[in-house]
CSV table of C-alpha atoms and ligand atoms in Angstrom, one decimal:
chain,number,residue,atom,x,y,z
X,1,MET,CA,1.1,-11.3,-36.8
X,2,THR,CA,3.0,-13.1,-39.5
X,3,CYS,CA,6.8,-13.3,-38.8
X,4,ALA,CA,8.8,-11.6,-41.6
X,5,THR,CA,11.5,-14.2,-41.3
X,6,CYS,CA,9.6,-17.5,-41.4
X,7,GLY,CA,6.3,-16.3,-42.9
X,8,THR,CA,4.1,-17.9,-40.1
X,9,PRO,CA,2.6,-16.4,-37.0
X,10,HIS,CA,4.6,-17.0,-33.8
X,11,ASN,CA,3.3,-18.6,-30.6
X,12,PRO,CA,3.7,-15.7,-28.1
X,13,ASP,CA,4.5,-18.2,-25.3
X,14,LYS,CA,7.4,-19.8,-27.0
X,15,CYS,CA,10.9,-18.6,-27.9
X,16,ASN,CA,10.9,-15.9,-30.6
X,17,GLY,CA,14.0,-17.4,-32.3
X,18,HIS,CA,14.1,-19.8,-35.2
X,19,ALA,CA,15.2,-23.4,-35.2
X,20,LYS,CA,18.2,-23.8,-37.6
X,21,SER,CA,16.9,-27.2,-38.8
X,22,THR,CA,13.4,-26.1,-39.8
X,23,GLY,CA,13.7,-22.4,-40.1
X,24,LYS,CA,10.4,-22.2,-38.1
X,25,GLN,CA,9.8,-20.7,-34.7
X,26,CYS,CA,11.9,-22.3,-31.9
X,27,THR,CA,9.8,-24.6,-29.8
X,28,ALA,CA,11.7,-24.0,-26.5
X,29,TRP,CA,10.4,-21.9,-23.7
X,30,PRO,CA,11.8,-18.4,-23.4
X,31,ILE,CA,13.7,-17.3,-20.2
X,32,LYS,CA,11.4,-15.9,-17.4
X,33,GLY,CA,10.4,-12.4,-18.4
X,34,GLY,CA,12.2,-12.8,-21.8
X,35,ARG,CA,11.2,-13.5,-25.3
X,36,VAL,CA,14.0,-15.9,-26.3
X,37,CYS,CA,15.4,-19.2,-25.0
X,38,ILE,CA,18.9,-19.7,-23.7
X,39,LYS,CA,20.1,-21.0,-27.1
X,40,HIS,CA,18.7,-17.9,-28.9
X,41,GLY,CA,20.5,-15.3,-26.8
X,42,GLY,CA,18.6,-15.6,-23.5
X,43,LYS,CA,22.0,-15.9,-21.7
X,44,ALA,CA,23.3,-12.5,-22.9
X,45,GLY,CA,23.6,-9.9,-20.2
X,46,GLN,CA,21.4,-7.3,-21.8
X,47,VAL,CA,18.7,-9.8,-22.7
X,48,ARG,CA,18.6,-11.0,-19.0
X,49,ALA,CA,18.6,-7.4,-17.8
X,50,ALA,CA,15.7,-6.6,-20.1
X,51,ALA,CA,13.8,-9.7,-18.9
X,52,GLU,CA,14.4,-8.7,-15.3
X,53,LYS,CA,13.1,-5.3,-16.0
X,54,ARG,CA,10.0,-6.7,-17.6
X,55,ILE,CA,9.3,-9.0,-14.6
X,56,GLN,CA,9.7,-6.0,-12.2
X,57,GLU,CA,7.3,-3.9,-14.4
X,58,ALA,CA,4.8,-6.7,-14.3
X,59,GLU,CA,5.1,-6.8,-10.5
X,60,ALA,CA,4.5,-3.1,-10.3
X,61,VAL,CA,1.3,-3.4,-12.4
X,62,LYS,CA,0.1,-6.3,-10.3
X,63,ALA,CA,0.7,-4.4,-7.1
X,64,VAL,CA,-1.2,-1.3,-8.5
X,65,VAL,CA,-4.2,-3.5,-9.3
X,66,THR,CA,-4.0,-5.3,-5.9
X,67,PHE,CA,-3.9,-2.0,-4.0
X,68,GLY,CA,-6.6,-0.4,-6.2
X,69,LEU,CA,-4.4,2.5,-7.2
X,70,SER,CA,-4.8,4.9,-10.1
X,71,ARG,CA,-3.8,3.2,-13.4
X,72,GLU,CA,-3.5,6.5,-15.2
X,73,VAL,CA,0.1,7.1,-14.0
X,74,ASP,CA,3.2,4.9,-14.3
X,75,PRO,CA,2.7,2.0,-11.9
X,76,ARG,CA,5.9,2.8,-10.0
X,77,ASP,CA,4.8,6.4,-9.5
X,78,ALA,CA,1.5,5.1,-8.3
X,79,LEU,CA,3.3,2.9,-5.8
X,80,LEU,CA,5.5,5.8,-4.6
X,81,GLU,CA,2.4,7.9,-4.1
X,82,GLU,CA,0.7,5.2,-2.1
X,83,VAL,CA,3.8,4.9,0.1
X,84,HIS,CA,3.7,8.7,0.6
X,85,ARG,CA,0.0,8.9,1.6
X,86,THR,CA,0.0,5.7,3.6
X,87,ALA,CA,3.0,6.9,5.6
X,88,GLY,CA,1.1,10.2,6.3
X,89,ALA,CA,-1.9,8.3,7.5
X,90,VAL,CA,0.2,6.0,9.7
X,91,ALA,CA,2.0,8.9,11.3
X,92,TRP,CA,-1.3,10.7,11.9
X,93,LEU,CA,-3.0,7.6,13.4
X,94,HIS,CA,0.0,7.0,15.6
X,95,GLU,CA,-0.5,10.4,17.1
X,96,GLN,CA,-4.2,9.5,17.8
X,97,VAL,CA,-3.1,6.2,19.4
X,98,GLN,CA,-0.5,7.9,21.6
X,99,ALA,CA,-3.1,10.4,22.8
X,100,LEU,CA,-5.4,7.5,24.1
X,101,ARG,CA,-5.5,6.7,27.8
X,102,THR,CA,-4.0,3.3,28.4
X,103,GLU,CA,-7.4,1.8,29.5
X,104,ASP,CA,-9.0,3.1,26.2
X,105,VAL,CA,-6.5,1.3,24.0
X,106,VAL,CA,-7.9,-2.2,24.6
X,107,TRP,CA,-11.0,-1.7,26.8
X,108,GLY,CA,-14.3,-0.3,25.5
X,109,VAL,CA,-17.8,-0.1,26.8
X,110,THR,CA,-19.7,-2.9,25.0
X,111,GLU,CA,-23.0,-2.9,27.0
X,112,GLU,CA,-24.9,-0.6,29.3
X,113,VAL,CA,-27.9,-2.1,31.1
X,114,THR,CA,-30.2,0.1,33.2
X,115,LYS,CA,-31.7,-1.7,36.2
X,116,ASP,CA,-34.5,0.0,38.1
X,117,ALA,CA,-35.6,-3.0,40.1
X,118,GLY,CA,-33.7,-5.3,42.3
X,119,GLU,CA,-31.5,-4.8,45.3
X,120,PHE,CA,-29.0,-2.4,43.6
X,121,PRO,CA,-30.7,-0.2,41.0
X,122,GLY,CA,-28.5,1.7,38.6
X,123,VAL,CA,-26.5,1.2,35.4
X,124,ASP,CA,-24.5,-1.9,34.8
X,125,THR,CA,-21.7,-1.2,32.5
X,126,THR,CA,-19.9,-4.0,30.7
X,127,ARG,CA,-16.4,-3.3,29.5
X,128,ALA,CA,-14.8,-5.8,27.3
X,129,ALA,CA,-11.4,-6.1,25.7
X,130,LYS,CA,-12.0,-4.7,22.3
X,131,VAL,CA,-9.2,-3.0,20.4
X,132,ASN,CA,-9.9,0.7,20.0
X,133,VAL,CA,-10.9,1.9,16.5
X,134,TRP,CA,-7.8,4.2,16.3
X,135,VAL,CA,-5.5,1.3,17.2
X,136,GLU,CA,-7.2,-0.9,14.7
X,137,LEU,CA,-6.9,1.7,11.9
X,138,TRP,CA,-3.3,2.4,12.8
X,139,GLN,CA,-2.4,-1.3,12.7
X,140,ARG,CA,-4.2,-1.8,9.4
X,141,GLU,CA,-2.5,1.2,7.8
X,142,ARG,CA,0.9,0.1,9.1
X,143,LEU,CA,0.5,-3.3,7.6
X,144,HIS,CA,-0.6,-1.8,4.3
X,145,LEU,CA,2.5,0.5,4.4
X,146,VAL,CA,4.8,-2.5,4.9
X,147,LYS,CA,3.2,-4.3,1.9
X,148,VAL,CA,3.3,-1.3,-0.4
X,149,CYS,CA,7.0,-0.5,0.5
X,150,LYS,CA,7.8,-4.2,-0.2
X,151,GLU,CA,6.0,-4.1,-3.6
X,152,ALA,CA,7.6,-0.8,-4.5
X,153,ILE,CA,11.1,-2.1,-3.8
X,154,GLY,CA,10.2,-5.4,-5.5
X,155,SER,CA,9.2,-3.5,-8.7
X,156,GLY,CA,12.6,-2.1,-9.1
X,157,LEU,CA,12.3,1.2,-7.3
X,158,GLU,CA,15.4,2.2,-5.3
X,159,GLU,CA,14.9,1.6,-1.6
X,160,ARG,CA,16.3,5.1,-0.9
X,161,ARG,CA,13.4,6.7,-3.0
X,162,VAL,CA,10.8,4.5,-1.2
X,163,ARG,CA,12.1,5.5,2.2
X,164,LEU,CA,12.2,9.2,1.2
X,165,ALA,CA,8.5,9.0,0.1
X,166,GLU,CA,7.8,7.4,3.5
X,167,GLN,CA,9.6,10.2,5.4
X,168,GLN,CA,7.9,12.9,3.4
X,169,GLY,CA,4.5,11.4,4.0
X,170,ALA,CA,5.1,11.3,7.8
X,171,MET,CA,6.4,14.9,7.7
X,172,LEU,CA,3.2,16.0,6.1
X,173,ALA,CA,1.2,14.5,8.9
X,174,GLY,CA,3.5,16.3,11.4
X,175,VAL,CA,3.0,19.6,9.7
X,176,ILE,CA,-0.8,19.2,9.8
X,177,LYS,CA,-0.6,18.3,13.5
X,178,ALA,CA,1.4,21.4,14.2
X,179,ILE,CA,-1.0,23.7,12.3
X,180,LEU,CA,-4.0,22.2,14.2
X,181,GLY,CA,-2.2,22.7,17.4
X,182,ASP,CA,-1.7,26.4,16.6
X,183,LEU,CA,-5.4,26.8,15.8
X,184,ASP,CA,-6.6,26.2,19.4
X,185,LEU,CA,-9.5,23.9,18.4
X,186,THR,CA,-12.5,23.0,20.5
X,187,PRO,CA,-12.7,19.4,21.6
X,188,GLU,CA,-15.4,18.8,19.0
X,189,GLN,CA,-13.3,20.3,16.3
X,190,GLN,CA,-10.3,18.2,17.4
X,191,THR,CA,-12.5,15.1,17.1
X,192,THR,CA,-13.6,16.1,13.6
X,193,ALA,CA,-9.9,16.8,12.6
X,194,ALA,CA,-8.8,13.4,13.9
X,195,ARG,CA,-11.4,11.8,11.6
X,196,VAL,CA,-11.0,14.1,8.6
X,197,VAL,CA,-7.2,14.3,8.4
X,198,PRO,CA,-6.4,10.7,7.6
X,199,PHE,CA,-9.1,10.7,4.9
X,200,ARG,CA,-7.6,13.9,3.3
X,201,LEU,CA,-4.0,12.5,3.6
X,202,ARG,CA,-5.2,9.4,1.7
X,203,SER,CA,-6.8,11.5,-1.0
X,204,VAL,CA,-3.8,13.8,-1.7
X,205,ALA,CA,-2.2,11.7,-4.3
X,206,SER,CA,-5.3,10.2,-5.9
X,207,GLY,CA,-6.7,13.7,-6.3
X,208,ALA,CA,-3.5,14.8,-8.0
X,209,ALA,CA,-3.6,11.8,-10.3
X,210,ALA,CA,-7.2,12.2,-11.3
D,1,ZN,ZN1,9.5,-16.5,-37.4
D,2,ZN,ZN1,14.9,-20.7,-28.9
């Protein structure tokens, strides 16, 4: 694009101002996130505020890409939605972990060997320290939640709004748990619910955005 002032195209990486001596585009670097250097207004409050906003927006877009979120909505809305559904999944998984017997949290059967010969026939069971799948999922989601919250706040969203989305997500998981409790499910149905609910919680926002 040819500049209307100097008649030549500008280098998008350099300051958008014009050098007084040549009348051509300024050769200085613009301030971070801005389009002009400090000599060409980069020190002004509103210019710096706009630059800061641009940096935050870029952060939000980067986070959305990193987390594989929907790019159809505003990146900050996408991050808030991710906070909401991740908080829901974390709360749900926490319930599953709390319901585990202590020995099931870290110990699992890794090998069963049937012996029909020898002095003591029977089944030899090997139990090894292996983190339970619910604990693993819960830890993974918690880590993800911390990351998403950090990115959301880093992209300029108010911490209050991020925490609210987190609380609402957790509340949703609580409501589902209460409903399932009222339904008097069989053990098989409970197992299915434990598996299906976090999946559904995760798809709430992506379904709405699609
Ligand atoms: Zn120009
Ligand atoms: Zn300049």
